[in-house]
Coordinates of C-alpha atoms and ligand atoms in Angstrom, one line a residue:
M1 CA 37.6 101.0 -278.4
S2 CA 38.8 99.6 -281.5
D3 CA 41.8 100.9 -282.9
K4 CA 42.1 104.7 -284.6
I5 CA 40.9 104.3 -288.1
W6 CA 42.0 106.9 -290.3
L7 CA 41.0 108.6 -293.1
S8 CA 43.4 108.3 -295.5
S9 CA 46.9 107.3 -293.5
P10 CA 50.2 107.4 -294.2
H11 CA 51.5 103.8 -295.5
M12 CA 55.3 103.2 -295.7
G13 CA 56.2 100.8 -298.8
G14 CA 59.8 99.1 -296.6
T15 CA 62.5 100.1 -298.2
E16 CA 61.5 104.8 -296.6
Q17 CA 64.0 104.2 -293.7
N18 CA 66.7 102.6 -296.5
Y19 CA 66.9 106.3 -298.4
V20 CA 67.0 107.8 -294.9
N21 CA 69.5 106.4 -293.8
E22 CA 71.8 107.0 -296.8
A23 CA 71.6 110.6 -296.0
F24 CA 73.3 109.7 -293.0
E25 CA 75.4 107.3 -293.4
S26 CA 77.0 110.3 -296.1
N27 CA 76.2 113.0 -293.8
W28 CA 73.9 114.9 -297.2
I29 CA 71.5 116.1 -293.8
A30 CA 71.2 119.4 -296.1
P31 CA 68.1 121.2 -298.1
L32 CA 69.7 119.3 -301.5
G33 CA 71.9 115.7 -302.1
P34 CA 71.4 112.7 -304.0
N35 CA 68.0 112.0 -302.4
V36 CA 66.9 115.4 -303.3
N37 CA 68.3 114.6 -307.1
G38 CA 66.5 111.0 -307.2
F39 CA 63.3 111.5 -306.5
E40 CA 62.9 115.0 -308.8
N41 CA 64.0 112.6 -311.3
D42 CA 61.5 109.6 -310.2
L43 CA 58.9 112.3 -310.4
A44 CA 59.2 113.2 -313.2
A45 CA 59.9 110.0 -315.0
Y46 CA 57.1 109.0 -313.6
T47 CA 54.7 111.8 -314.9
G48 CA 56.3 111.5 -318.5
L49 CA 58.2 115.4 -318.2
K50 CA 61.5 117.1 -318.2
A51 CA 62.0 117.8 -314.8
A52 CA 61.1 118.5 -311.3
S53 CA 61.3 120.8 -308.1
A54 CA 61.4 119.3 -304.9
L55 CA 60.0 121.2 -302.7
S56 CA 59.0 122.2 -298.7
S57 CA 55.1 121.3 -299.7
G58 CA 52.8 121.8 -303.2
T59 CA 51.5 126.2 -301.5
A60 CA 55.3 126.6 -302.6
A61 CA 54.5 125.0 -305.4
I62 CA 51.2 127.2 -305.9
H63 CA 53.7 130.4 -304.5
L64 CA 56.4 130.4 -306.9
A65 CA 54.6 129.3 -310.0
L66 CA 52.3 131.9 -309.2
I67 CA 55.2 134.5 -309.0
M68 CA 56.7 132.6 -312.4
L69 CA 53.8 133.8 -314.6
G70 CA 54.3 137.6 -313.4
V71 CA 51.4 137.8 -310.8
K72 CA 51.3 140.8 -308.8
A73 CA 49.3 142.8 -306.8
G74 CA 46.2 143.5 -308.1
D75 CA 46.4 140.9 -310.7
E76 CA 43.6 138.4 -311.3
V77 CA 43.8 135.0 -310.6
L78 CA 40.7 132.3 -311.8
V79 CA 41.2 129.4 -309.2
S80 CA 38.4 126.8 -308.8
S81 CA 36.0 127.5 -305.4
F82 CA 35.7 124.1 -304.4
T83 CA 39.0 122.4 -303.7
F84 CA 41.6 123.0 -300.1
S85 CA 43.0 126.6 -299.1
A86 CA 46.3 126.1 -300.4
T87 CA 44.9 126.3 -303.8
V88 CA 43.5 129.5 -303.2
N89 CA 46.2 131.1 -300.4
P90 CA 49.4 132.0 -302.2
I91 CA 46.8 134.3 -304.8
T92 CA 46.3 136.5 -301.4
Y93 CA 50.2 136.1 -301.3
L94 CA 51.2 137.9 -304.1
G95 CA 48.3 140.6 -303.6
A96 CA 46.5 139.4 -306.6
T97 CA 42.4 138.0 -306.1
P98 CA 41.1 134.8 -306.3
I99 CA 37.8 134.7 -309.2
L100 CA 36.6 131.7 -307.7
I101 CA 34.9 129.3 -309.6
D102 CA 32.8 126.9 -309.3
S103 CA 32.2 122.5 -310.0
E104 CA 30.8 121.2 -312.6
P105 CA 28.5 118.0 -311.2
E106 CA 29.9 115.2 -313.6
T107 CA 34.1 115.2 -312.0
W108 CA 33.3 118.3 -309.1
N109 CA 36.0 120.5 -310.5
M110 CA 36.0 123.4 -312.4
C111 CA 33.3 124.1 -314.4
P112 CA 34.2 125.2 -318.4
E113 CA 31.2 126.6 -319.4
L114 CA 31.6 129.4 -315.3
L115 CA 35.2 129.6 -316.2
E116 CA 34.9 130.9 -319.7
E117 CA 31.6 133.1 -318.6
A118 CA 34.0 134.5 -315.6
I119 CA 37.7 135.2 -318.5
K120 CA 35.2 137.3 -321.1
D121 CA 33.3 139.2 -317.5
R122 CA 36.7 140.3 -315.8
I123 CA 38.0 141.3 -319.8
S124 CA 34.5 143.3 -320.3
L125 CA 35.4 144.6 -317.2
G126 CA 39.1 146.0 -318.2
K127 CA 41.6 143.3 -316.8
K128 CA 42.7 139.7 -318.1
P129 CA 43.3 137.2 -315.3
K130 CA 46.6 136.9 -315.0
A131 CA 46.6 132.4 -314.8
I132 CA 44.3 130.0 -314.3
I133 CA 44.7 126.6 -311.5
P134 CA 42.1 124.3 -312.0
V135 CA 42.7 121.4 -309.6
H136 CA 41.9 117.5 -309.6
L137 CA 40.1 117.0 -306.6
Y138 CA 39.6 113.9 -304.1
G139 CA 41.8 112.4 -307.7
M140 CA 39.6 112.5 -310.4
P141 CA 40.2 114.3 -313.6
A142 CA 38.8 117.9 -313.8
K143 CA 37.8 118.3 -317.7
I144 CA 41.1 119.0 -318.6
D145 CA 40.7 120.1 -322.3
R146 CA 37.9 121.4 -322.2
I147 CA 40.2 123.5 -319.6
M148 CA 42.8 124.2 -321.8
E149 CA 40.9 124.8 -324.9
I150 CA 39.4 127.8 -323.2
A151 CA 42.6 128.7 -321.7
N152 CA 44.1 128.8 -325.0
R153 CA 42.0 130.0 -326.9
Y154 CA 42.7 133.3 -324.2
K155 CA 46.1 132.5 -324.3
I156 CA 46.1 132.1 -320.5
P157 CA 48.9 129.9 -319.0
I158 CA 47.1 126.7 -316.9
I159 CA 48.7 125.7 -313.4
E160 CA 47.5 122.8 -312.7
D161 CA 47.0 121.9 -308.9
A162 CA 47.4 117.7 -308.9
A163 CA 48.0 117.7 -305.2
E164 CA 46.0 115.0 -304.1
A165 CA 45.8 113.4 -308.0
L166 CA 49.4 112.1 -308.9
G167 CA 48.9 108.9 -311.1
S168 CA 45.3 109.7 -311.9
T169 CA 45.5 110.0 -315.8
Y170 CA 42.9 112.2 -318.7
K171 CA 43.1 110.1 -321.8
N172 CA 45.7 108.0 -320.3
K173 CA 47.5 111.1 -319.8
K174 CA 49.3 112.4 -316.2
L175 CA 47.3 114.6 -314.5
G176 CA 50.0 117.7 -313.8
T177 CA 51.5 117.4 -316.8
F178 CA 48.3 119.4 -319.2
G179 CA 49.5 122.7 -317.8
I180 CA 52.5 125.1 -318.0
M181 CA 53.0 123.8 -314.9
G182 CA 51.9 121.6 -312.2
V183 CA 51.7 121.2 -308.5
L184 CA 52.2 118.6 -306.1
S185 CA 51.7 117.8 -303.0
F186 CA 53.5 114.8 -300.3
N187 CA 51.9 116.1 -297.4
G188 CA 50.9 113.5 -294.2
N189 CA 47.6 111.9 -295.8
K190 CA 47.9 112.6 -299.2
I191 CA 48.2 108.9 -302.1
I192 CA 52.7 109.2 -301.4
T193 CA 53.7 111.2 -297.7
T194 CA 56.9 112.5 -297.4
S195 CA 55.4 114.2 -293.7
G196 CA 55.7 117.1 -295.6
G197 CA 56.7 118.2 -299.0
G198 CA 55.2 118.9 -302.8
A199 CA 57.0 119.7 -306.0
L200 CA 56.3 122.2 -309.0
I201 CA 56.9 119.5 -312.7
S202 CA 57.1 120.7 -316.0
N203 CA 58.1 119.6 -319.4
D204 CA 59.8 124.2 -319.2
E205 CA 63.4 123.6 -317.4
K206 CA 63.6 127.1 -318.1
F207 CA 60.6 127.2 -315.0
I208 CA 62.3 124.0 -312.7
Q209 CA 65.9 125.6 -313.0
K210 CA 63.9 129.0 -311.9
S211 CA 62.0 127.1 -309.1
R212 CA 65.1 125.9 -307.3
F213 CA 66.6 129.3 -307.9
L214 CA 63.9 131.2 -306.3
A215 CA 63.6 128.2 -303.9
T216 CA 67.1 128.9 -301.7
Q217 CA 66.5 132.1 -301.6
A218 CA 67.5 133.3 -305.0
R219 CA 71.8 134.0 -304.8
D220 CA 72.8 134.8 -308.1
N221 CA 76.0 132.7 -309.1
A222 CA 78.9 134.4 -307.4
P223 CA 81.3 133.1 -304.6
H224 CA 79.7 135.4 -301.9
Y225 CA 75.7 136.4 -300.9
Q226 CA 74.9 138.4 -303.7
H227 CA 70.3 138.7 -304.5
S228 CA 69.3 140.2 -307.2
E229 CA 65.9 139.1 -306.6
I230 CA 63.6 138.8 -303.8
G231 CA 63.7 134.3 -302.6
Y232 CA 62.5 132.1 -300.1
N233 CA 63.4 129.0 -298.3
Y234 CA 60.9 126.4 -300.3
R235 CA 63.8 123.3 -300.8
M236 CA 63.3 119.9 -299.7
S237 CA 65.0 118.5 -297.3
N238 CA 67.9 115.4 -298.5
I239 CA 66.6 112.9 -295.7
V240 CA 62.4 113.8 -296.6
A241 CA 63.1 112.9 -300.4
G242 CA 64.1 109.8 -299.1
I243 CA 61.8 109.0 -298.0
G244 CA 59.6 110.7 -301.6
R245 CA 62.0 107.2 -303.7
G246 CA 60.6 104.8 -301.0
Q247 CA 57.7 105.9 -301.7
M248 CA 57.5 106.3 -305.2
E249 CA 58.6 102.5 -305.7
V250 CA 54.6 101.7 -304.4
L251 CA 52.8 105.0 -305.6
D252 CA 51.2 102.2 -308.5
K253 CA 50.0 99.3 -306.0
H254 CA 48.9 102.3 -303.6
I255 CA 46.8 103.7 -306.2
A256 CA 45.9 100.0 -307.0
L257 CA 44.6 99.1 -303.3
R258 CA 42.9 102.6 -303.5
R259 CA 41.1 101.9 -306.4
E260 CA 39.7 98.5 -303.8
N261 CA 38.4 100.7 -301.5
F262 CA 35.8 102.2 -304.1
L263 CA 35.2 99.4 -305.4
F264 CA 34.6 98.3 -302.1
Y265 CA 32.2 101.0 -301.3
K266 CA 30.1 101.4 -304.2
K267 CA 29.7 97.4 -304.0
H268 CA 28.2 97.4 -300.7
L269 CA 26.5 100.5 -301.4
S270 CA 25.7 101.9 -304.9
E271 CA 22.4 99.8 -304.1
I272 CA 20.8 101.6 -301.1
D273 CA 18.6 104.8 -302.4
G274 CA 19.9 108.1 -301.8
I275 CA 24.1 107.3 -301.5
S276 CA 25.7 108.4 -304.1
F277 CA 30.1 108.6 -305.6
L278 CA 32.6 110.3 -307.5
E279 CA 32.9 108.4 -310.2
E280 CA 35.1 108.5 -313.4
P281 CA 32.3 109.2 -316.4
N282 CA 34.2 107.7 -318.5
K283 CA 36.6 106.1 -319.5
D284 CA 38.8 108.7 -321.1
F285 CA 39.0 109.9 -316.4
F286 CA 41.9 107.3 -314.2
S287 CA 40.8 108.3 -311.0
N288 CA 43.9 107.4 -308.3
C289 CA 40.6 106.9 -305.9
W290 CA 42.8 108.9 -303.0
L291 CA 39.5 109.3 -301.4
T292 CA 36.1 107.2 -302.0
C293 CA 33.8 110.1 -301.7
I294 CA 29.4 109.9 -301.0
L295 CA 26.5 112.2 -301.7
V296 CA 24.6 111.8 -299.2
D297 CA 20.2 112.5 -299.9
P298 CA 18.1 113.2 -297.0
K299 CA 14.9 112.6 -298.8
K300 CA 15.8 109.7 -300.2
T301 CA 17.5 108.0 -297.0
D302 CA 15.0 108.5 -293.9
G303 CA 16.1 111.3 -293.2
V304 CA 19.9 110.1 -293.1
T305 CA 22.1 113.2 -293.3
R306 CA 25.6 112.7 -293.7
E307 CA 26.3 114.4 -291.2
D308 CA 24.3 112.1 -289.3
I309 CA 27.1 108.6 -290.5
R310 CA 30.0 111.2 -289.8
L311 CA 29.0 110.9 -285.8
A312 CA 27.8 107.5 -285.8
L313 CA 31.9 106.5 -287.5
E314 CA 33.2 109.2 -285.1
A315 CA 31.6 107.4 -281.9
E316 CA 33.1 104.2 -283.2
N317 CA 36.4 106.0 -283.1
I318 CA 36.2 106.1 -287.9
E319 CA 37.3 108.4 -289.1
S320 CA 36.2 110.1 -292.4
R321 CA 35.5 113.8 -293.7
P322 CA 33.1 116.8 -295.2
L323 CA 33.9 117.6 -298.6
W324 CA 36.0 120.3 -298.9
K325 CA 34.0 123.2 -297.6
P326 CA 33.9 125.8 -301.2
M327 CA 35.8 128.9 -301.3
H328 CA 33.8 131.0 -301.7
M329 CA 32.3 130.5 -298.6
Q330 CA 35.2 130.8 -296.3
P331 CA 35.0 133.9 -293.9
V332 CA 38.5 134.4 -294.8
L333 CA 37.7 135.0 -298.8
K334 CA 34.1 136.4 -298.7
D335 CA 34.9 139.8 -300.9
C336 CA 36.6 137.4 -304.4
P337 CA 34.6 137.5 -307.4
V338 CA 32.4 134.4 -307.2
Y339 CA 30.7 132.2 -310.6
E340 CA 29.1 129.9 -308.9
N341 CA 26.1 127.2 -310.5
G342 CA 25.3 126.4 -307.2
T343 CA 27.1 122.8 -306.7
S344 CA 30.0 123.6 -304.8
E345 CA 27.8 124.4 -302.1
K346 CA 25.2 121.3 -301.9
L347 CA 28.3 118.4 -302.7
F348 CA 29.1 120.8 -299.5
E349 CA 26.0 119.8 -297.7
M350 CA 25.0 116.1 -298.5
G351 CA 28.4 114.7 -299.5
L352 CA 31.4 112.2 -297.3
C353 CA 35.2 110.9 -297.9
L354 CA 34.9 107.9 -296.3
P355 CA 38.4 106.3 -295.2
S356 CA 40.2 105.4 -298.3
G357 CA 44.1 104.7 -297.5
S358 CA 45.8 102.1 -298.9
N359 CA 47.1 100.3 -295.6
L360 CA 43.1 99.8 -294.9
T361 CA 42.6 96.0 -294.3
M362 CA 39.3 93.7 -295.4
E363 CA 38.6 93.6 -291.3
D364 CA 38.8 97.6 -291.0
K365 CA 36.2 97.9 -294.4
K366 CA 34.1 95.6 -292.6
R367 CA 34.0 97.6 -289.3
I368 CA 33.0 100.7 -291.4
L369 CA 30.1 99.4 -293.2
K370 CA 29.3 97.9 -290.6
V371 CA 27.9 101.1 -289.2
L372 CA 26.8 102.1 -292.7
N373 CA 25.1 99.3 -291.8
N374 CA 23.1 99.7 -288.5
L375 CA 22.3 103.7 -290.1
L376 CA 21.4 102.9 -294.1
G377 CA 20.3 99.2 -293.7
F378 CA 20.9 97.2 -296.7
E379 CA 22.2 93.7 -297.9
E380 CA 25.2 92.9 -296.3
D381 CA 26.9 89.7 -297.3
Ligands
PLP401 C1 47.7 119.1 -300.4 C2 47.1 120.9 -300.9 C3 47.5 121.0 -302.1 C4 48.8 121.3 -301.0 O1 50.0 120.9 -300.7 P1 50.5 120.8 -298.9 O2 51.7 120.1 -299.4 O3 50.4 120.5 -297.8 O4 51.4 122.5 -299.1 C5 46.6 121.3 -302.2 N1 46.5 121.8 -303.2 C6 45.2 121.0 -303.0 C7 44.7 120.4 -304.1 C8 45.7 120.1 -301.6 O5 44.7 119.1 -300.9

């Protein structure tokens, strides 16, 4: 059996180990230290924001952001339905209710029209939502200017989930920098990884300081251990942050490689009837192409479905993955209010993420293409 081709596997640049070694040599084996500070500075510099707080996960970052916006039990938070569960789970940790908003078909992200409809409806039902969490899925920028305009008009703060979109931009501005706070993730298969980790980024240093405080058990400034608030253990370790510092050195290179993967698939597959891509709608949108996603329409592919493709790839030891199953279709969230238009359900039914790692070789890509060709039949060159 040929070697496994993963959907998106870690890709070290080479200097990560040096930073980790420094941590050992200086005995900073702790949830603070020079690598944590260095990584936070790198993230702030890269996104152009004032500050970043390195945390144990992106999920933790969303949780803290919601706490800092005062979200409490019984409150409502508007959130993209088409996302990974980590976007929505922290809303429920606080006893608040996720109000799920469907996608628009161009970027596959939160539909601005449905968002406004939901805001009006929730207000008329007696509750103004406390926050909005739009997501930039698969690295593709949401229609963030329209979403910001609506949020500003109704004075509802935005937490931007850019966990999959580090390095993507809208009108040359980095994603994660539009909302009052932005969320990043460095989990194992993200565009850069620290093995696990996340960050909260903001131009408002108050939020970042408060995030560091809450993430280290909310310890008051006193010689003994004194607490006036409930805290969490969410800080990033200095070892892990060392991996992050090394990964930041190769981030832009890895984005270029992922964009090349997308172009490779596009070149070979876009002529096939029934195959379409998640694509930048125009020059305002720049995607890091974290994952290349296709839609498969069996009515035009002689009956070949996305599941046929997934299984054929799996039989050749190649990992691919259906698109995220919308949150309003998840059993655990079945009672949440949803504003839907059918878009994300259709995406889930027809969509597949193809192997997209920045470490894919040309040989890997040809192996993948061969499987697709056997099923779909097209000219190979
Ligand atoms: C990965 C991810 C998160 C959460 O990040 P973790 O670091 O895994 O907790 C949040 N939102 C989206 C859309 C993600 O893909």
